[in-house]
Structure formats: C-alpha cells, structure tokens
XYZ file of C-alpha atoms in Angstrom:
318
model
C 152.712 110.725 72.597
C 152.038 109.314 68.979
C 151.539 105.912 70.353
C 149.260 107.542 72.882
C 147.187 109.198 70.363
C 147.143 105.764 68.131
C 145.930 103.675 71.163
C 142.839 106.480 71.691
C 142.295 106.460 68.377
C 141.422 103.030 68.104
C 139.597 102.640 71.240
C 137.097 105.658 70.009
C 136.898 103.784 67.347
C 135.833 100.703 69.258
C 133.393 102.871 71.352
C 131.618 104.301 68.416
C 131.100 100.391 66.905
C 129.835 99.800 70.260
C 127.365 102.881 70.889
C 125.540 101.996 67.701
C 125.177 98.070 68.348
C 123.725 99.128 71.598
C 121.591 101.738 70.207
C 120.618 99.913 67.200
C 119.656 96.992 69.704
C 117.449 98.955 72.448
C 115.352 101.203 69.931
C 113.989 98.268 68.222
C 113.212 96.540 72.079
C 111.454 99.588 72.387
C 107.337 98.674 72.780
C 105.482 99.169 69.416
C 108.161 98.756 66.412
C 108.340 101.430 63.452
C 106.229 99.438 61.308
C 103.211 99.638 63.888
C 104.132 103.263 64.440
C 104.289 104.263 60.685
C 100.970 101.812 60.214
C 99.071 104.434 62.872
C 100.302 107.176 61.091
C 99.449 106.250 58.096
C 95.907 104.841 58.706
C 97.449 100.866 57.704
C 95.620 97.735 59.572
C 95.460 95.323 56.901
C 98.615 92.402 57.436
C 99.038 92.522 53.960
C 99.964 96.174 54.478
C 101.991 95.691 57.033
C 104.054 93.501 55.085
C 104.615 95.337 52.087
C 104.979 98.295 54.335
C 107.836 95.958 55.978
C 109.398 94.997 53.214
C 109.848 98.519 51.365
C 111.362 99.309 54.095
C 114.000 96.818 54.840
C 112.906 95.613 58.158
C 111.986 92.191 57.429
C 115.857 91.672 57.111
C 117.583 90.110 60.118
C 118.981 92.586 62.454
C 122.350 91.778 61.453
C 121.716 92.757 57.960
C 119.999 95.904 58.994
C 122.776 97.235 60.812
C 125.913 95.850 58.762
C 123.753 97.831 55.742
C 123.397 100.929 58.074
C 127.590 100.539 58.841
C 128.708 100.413 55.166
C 126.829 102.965 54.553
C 128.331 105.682 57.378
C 131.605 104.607 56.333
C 130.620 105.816 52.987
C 129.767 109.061 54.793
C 125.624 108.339 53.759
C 123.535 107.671 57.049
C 120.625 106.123 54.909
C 116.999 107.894 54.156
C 114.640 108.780 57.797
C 111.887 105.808 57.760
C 109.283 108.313 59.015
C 110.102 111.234 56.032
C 111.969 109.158 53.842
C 114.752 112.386 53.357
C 118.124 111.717 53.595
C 119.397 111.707 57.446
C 122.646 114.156 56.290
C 120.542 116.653 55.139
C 118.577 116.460 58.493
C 122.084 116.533 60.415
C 123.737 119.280 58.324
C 120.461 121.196 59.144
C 119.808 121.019 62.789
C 123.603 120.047 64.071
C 124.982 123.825 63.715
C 121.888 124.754 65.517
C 122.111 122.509 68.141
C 126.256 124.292 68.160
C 125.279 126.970 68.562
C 123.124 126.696 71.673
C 125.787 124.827 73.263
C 127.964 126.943 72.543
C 126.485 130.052 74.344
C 125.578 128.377 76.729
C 129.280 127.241 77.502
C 130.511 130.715 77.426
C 127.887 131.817 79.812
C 128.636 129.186 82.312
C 132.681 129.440 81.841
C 132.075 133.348 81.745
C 129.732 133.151 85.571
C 131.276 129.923 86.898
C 135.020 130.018 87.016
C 135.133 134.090 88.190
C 132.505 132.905 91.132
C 134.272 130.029 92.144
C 137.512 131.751 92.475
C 135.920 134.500 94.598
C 133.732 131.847 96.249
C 137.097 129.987 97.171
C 139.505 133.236 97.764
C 136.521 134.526 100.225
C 135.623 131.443 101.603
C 132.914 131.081 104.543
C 131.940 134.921 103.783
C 128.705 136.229 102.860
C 129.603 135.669 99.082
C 130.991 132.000 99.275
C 127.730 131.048 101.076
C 125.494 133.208 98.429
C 127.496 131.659 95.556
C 127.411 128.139 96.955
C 123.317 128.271 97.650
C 122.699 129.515 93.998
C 124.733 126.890 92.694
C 123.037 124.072 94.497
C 119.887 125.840 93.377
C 120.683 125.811 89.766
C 121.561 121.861 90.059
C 118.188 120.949 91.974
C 115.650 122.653 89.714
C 114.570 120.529 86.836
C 115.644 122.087 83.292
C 112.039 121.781 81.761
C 110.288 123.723 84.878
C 112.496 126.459 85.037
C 112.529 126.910 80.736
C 108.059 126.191 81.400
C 108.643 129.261 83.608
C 110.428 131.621 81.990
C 107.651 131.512 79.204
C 104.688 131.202 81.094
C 104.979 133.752 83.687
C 106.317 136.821 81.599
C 103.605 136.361 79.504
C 100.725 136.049 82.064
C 102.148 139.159 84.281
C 103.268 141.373 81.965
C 101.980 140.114 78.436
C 105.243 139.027 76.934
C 106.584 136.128 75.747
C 110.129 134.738 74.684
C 110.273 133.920 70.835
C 109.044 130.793 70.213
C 110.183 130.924 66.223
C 113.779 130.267 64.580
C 115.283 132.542 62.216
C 118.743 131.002 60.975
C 121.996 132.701 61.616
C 123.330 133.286 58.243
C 119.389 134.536 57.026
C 119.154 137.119 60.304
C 122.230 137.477 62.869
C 120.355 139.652 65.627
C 117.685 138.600 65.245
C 118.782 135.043 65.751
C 120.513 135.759 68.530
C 117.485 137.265 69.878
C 115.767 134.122 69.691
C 118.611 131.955 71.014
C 120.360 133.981 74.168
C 117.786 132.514 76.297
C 117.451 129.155 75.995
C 121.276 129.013 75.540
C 121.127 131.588 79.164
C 118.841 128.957 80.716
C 121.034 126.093 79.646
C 124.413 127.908 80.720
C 123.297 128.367 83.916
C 122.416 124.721 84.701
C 125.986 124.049 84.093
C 127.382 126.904 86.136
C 126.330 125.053 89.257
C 128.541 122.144 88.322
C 131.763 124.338 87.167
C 131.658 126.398 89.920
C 131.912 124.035 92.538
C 134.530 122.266 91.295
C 135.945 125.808 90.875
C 135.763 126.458 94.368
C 136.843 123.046 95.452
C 140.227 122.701 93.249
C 140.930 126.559 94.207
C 140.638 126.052 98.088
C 142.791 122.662 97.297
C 145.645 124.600 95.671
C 145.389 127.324 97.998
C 146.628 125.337 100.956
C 149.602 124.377 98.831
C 153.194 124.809 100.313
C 153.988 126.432 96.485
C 151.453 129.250 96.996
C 152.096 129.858 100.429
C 155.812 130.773 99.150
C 154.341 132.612 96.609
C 152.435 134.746 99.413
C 155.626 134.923 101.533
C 157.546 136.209 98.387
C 154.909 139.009 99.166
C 153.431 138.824 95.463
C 150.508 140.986 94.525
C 147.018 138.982 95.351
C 146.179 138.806 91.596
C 149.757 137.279 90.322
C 148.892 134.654 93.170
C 145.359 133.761 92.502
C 145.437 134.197 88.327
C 149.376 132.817 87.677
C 149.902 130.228 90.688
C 146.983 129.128 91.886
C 144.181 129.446 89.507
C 146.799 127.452 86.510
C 147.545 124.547 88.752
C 143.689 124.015 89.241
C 142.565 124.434 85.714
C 143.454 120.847 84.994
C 140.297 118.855 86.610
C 138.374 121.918 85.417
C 139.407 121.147 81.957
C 137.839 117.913 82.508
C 134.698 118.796 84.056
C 134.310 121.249 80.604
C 135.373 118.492 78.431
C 133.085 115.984 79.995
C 130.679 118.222 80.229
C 130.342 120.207 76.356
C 128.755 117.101 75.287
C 126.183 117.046 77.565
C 125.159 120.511 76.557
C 124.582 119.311 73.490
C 122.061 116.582 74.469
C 121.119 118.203 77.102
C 119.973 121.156 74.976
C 116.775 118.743 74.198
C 114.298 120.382 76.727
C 115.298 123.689 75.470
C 115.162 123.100 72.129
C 111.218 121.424 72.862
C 110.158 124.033 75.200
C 111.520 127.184 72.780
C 111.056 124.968 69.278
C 114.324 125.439 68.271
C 114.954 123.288 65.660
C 118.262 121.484 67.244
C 119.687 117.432 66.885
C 118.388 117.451 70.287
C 114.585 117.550 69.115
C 115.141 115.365 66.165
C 116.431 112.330 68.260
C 113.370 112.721 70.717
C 111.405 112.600 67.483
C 112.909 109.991 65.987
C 112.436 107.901 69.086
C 108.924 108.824 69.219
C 108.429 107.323 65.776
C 110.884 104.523 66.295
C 112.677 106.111 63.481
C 115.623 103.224 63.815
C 118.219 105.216 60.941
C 117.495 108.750 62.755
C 118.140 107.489 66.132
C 121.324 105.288 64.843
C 122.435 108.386 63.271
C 122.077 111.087 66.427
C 123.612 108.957 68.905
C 126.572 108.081 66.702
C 126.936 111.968 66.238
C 126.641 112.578 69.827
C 129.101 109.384 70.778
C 131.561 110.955 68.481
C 131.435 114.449 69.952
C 131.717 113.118 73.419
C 134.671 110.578 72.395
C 136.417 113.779 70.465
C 135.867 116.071 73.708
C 137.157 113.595 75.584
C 140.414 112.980 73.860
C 140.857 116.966 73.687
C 140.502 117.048 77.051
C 143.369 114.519 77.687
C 145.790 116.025 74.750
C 144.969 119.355 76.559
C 146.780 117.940 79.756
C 150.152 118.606 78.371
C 149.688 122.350 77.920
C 148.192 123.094 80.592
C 151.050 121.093 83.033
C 154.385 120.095 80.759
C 154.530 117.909 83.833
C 152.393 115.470 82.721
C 153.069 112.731 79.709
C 150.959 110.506 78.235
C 151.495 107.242 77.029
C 154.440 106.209 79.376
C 156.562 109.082 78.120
C-alpha cells in the first residue's frame, strides 16, 4: 500500500510538470500574444513601446527561461505577479478559489443528494412509470447546454414576473444567508447537470448487482427490501460510483465557469477565462496547475477510497 501510494505520488507529480509545459506552451500559440493584448489595452503602437513593454515584463526571455522562472517560483509557493494587474496571482487564488469551493461544493451535494436516491428507485422499479420519468429527465439535464439553461433562469423570471436572481456576491464570512442566497442557484443549476451523469450510472451498477447470485440469496433469506437494497446491493455498487464522483468533483469546479459568468460570481473559473482573454500567461499557468492538482488529488482519493469501500481489493500487488 505504501509503495502504492509512493508510485502515485510521483506520477502526480509527473502530471502536474506536464500540465503546465503544455499549458505554458498552447497559451502563448494562442493568436495575438500578451504584449499585443496589453499594447490595445493600454493605447501602445509605437515598437519602441512594445519593446520596453516586452522587456519589463520578461517576455523577451526564451520560453525556457520563462517557465523554469515561473517553476522555481511555485516551488517556493509564489506563482509570480498577473501581467494584466500586476497583483500577486496568490492573492487572486486565495480570493476566488474558496468561492469557486463553495459552488462546487453545493452543487455536489445536490446532485449526490437527487442522483443516487433516483437511481436506486429508477433501478429497484425498473421499466415503471418512474424509471422511464427519471431516465428522460436525466438525458434532459445532459443535452441542454449549461449557459442556456443558467441565460434562462435569469431572463425569463425577470421578464414574466419582474424578478431576477442576484447577480452580486456577498462573501461568506461578511454575510452567511445572504450568501447563500446568492449562491444556491447557480450551485442548483450546476448540481443538476451532474445528476444526469450520477444517476445513470446509479441505475446501471444497481440493476448490475441486482441480478447477482449474492443478492438473490439475500432475497431468499427473506430479508426486509431495505437491508437488501441499502446493505447488499447498494455497497457493492458504490465502488464505480465513487469514481464517477471522484472524476467528476473536478469538473464541477471548472465547469462552474458559465455559472460563475452568467451570475458574476467571482470564482477561479472566471479568472482563467479572463486570463485567457488577456493572454495573461502567469494567471493561466497558475489556474490550470490548481485545477491539475485538484483533479490528480481527487483522483488518488478515489483509488485509496477503494479499500474501504471493498477490503477485497489491494493496491499495489498486495
């Protein structure tokens, strides 16, 4: 198991080098470069300009340079200054990370709280009115695009009955309800996207283990329904559902992005769309290593997690 762990270690390790030479590589291929970008802003045409404008700001290093620079720098724990602000990237991350949380966050408990009930039912009652009801509403919540629905849900209150959602951020430690007044529903919208994912794969893993020899004996045994569904069944399928959630928590997080545009909260999300906007290079280094890191992390919980959830199972040859 310690070996195991090592070995993942490393190759996270690996995979986060990796992410930001790739990242680091494609925003700078990316048409106009920051200098052009910052030169528009800032109302620059002259070369001379340019150059200076170049200089001060490191790119006329090779790329090499740039990045080993950016590198020694995150292993110092100090992500280097935004090109576009010129404030310091942590202070941007410590700001709009928890934010970015916290959405996810809700939004995970909404879909775990819809998605794994319904796909039980869905599975225990299959080809009834409710398996087919459940089943449409998930493909429904898959199909429709993320930034239409969220469009919706502020446009159409507003023009029918004259309300909107907020569209303003109040910080959780400055105003708790009133916070969560502002966040429920983007992080509603967001949780429900995902609830079309979890609860097939509910449905499907239930209707697997249902056919199993193990919980026909338990049925024979004449156990009550629930000790069946919740102890035998429902356990013994929790393992690829683990994985779909693991694989999956990440992508709330970056998927939060339309959410965060369409209700302006102010989440990591929105600053990497930003940042690529401006060809921020340091910004957009800085997100994606977060992100990479999250998604590495989930996915090694997700694997750990294996062992708990089945003592069957060993890792690492054990």
């Amino acid at each position: 198991m310690t070996a195991y762990v090592v070995n993942r270690l490393i190759l996270l390790i690996v995979s986060l080098l990796g992410v930001t030479v790739l990242v680091a590589l494609i925003v700078r291929l990316l048409p106009a470069s920051a200098i052009e970008v910052l030169a528009a802003q800032q109302g620059f045409s002259e070369a001379a300009d340019l150059d200076r404008l170049e200089h001060e700001l490191g790119l006329d290093r090779p790329f090499l340079v740039q990045y080993g620079t950016w590198l020694a720098g995150v292993l110092r724990g100090d992500f280097g200054d935004s090109l576009r602000t010129r404030r310091p990237i942590s202070d941007e991350l410590k700001a709009r990370l928890p934010v970015s949380l916290q959405l996810a966050g809700m939004a995970f408990v909404v879909a775990v709280a819809v998605a794994i009930p319904v796909g039980v039912l869905s599975a225990v009652r299959q080809n009834t009115l409710l398996d087919y009801t459940a089943r449409s509403l998930a493909i429904t919540g898959v199909a429709l695009p993320g930034f239409w629905v969220a469009t919706l849900v502020v446009v159409w209150p507003s023009v029918w009955w004259g309300w909107s959602p907020p569209l303003t951020y109040t910080s959780f430690m400055d105003d708790p309800l009133t916070n969560v007044s502002q966040m429920w529903i983007p992080a509603v919208l967001l949780g429900l996207y995902f609830v079309g994912f979890l609860m097939r794969m509910t449905r499907a893993m239930m209707l697997e283990v249902l056919r199993s020899d193990y919980v026909r004996t338990a049925w024979a045994k004449g156990l009550a329904p629930r000790v069946v569904i919740l102890r035998h069944a429902l356990r013994n399928a929790l393992i690829p559902i683990v994985t779909v959630i693991g694989l999956q928590l990440p992508v709330l997080v970056g998927g939060a992005v339309v959410y965060e545009m369409v209700f302006t909260v102010p989440g990591i999300g929105r600053l990497l769309l930003e940042a690529v906007q401006n060809r921020d290079y340091p910004v957009t280094q800085a997100v994606n290593f977060v992100l990479a890191g999250i998604v590495l992390t989930a996915n090694l919980a997700v694997d750990l997690s294996y062992t708990a959830l089945d003592p069957r199972v060993r890792l690492g040859g054990e």
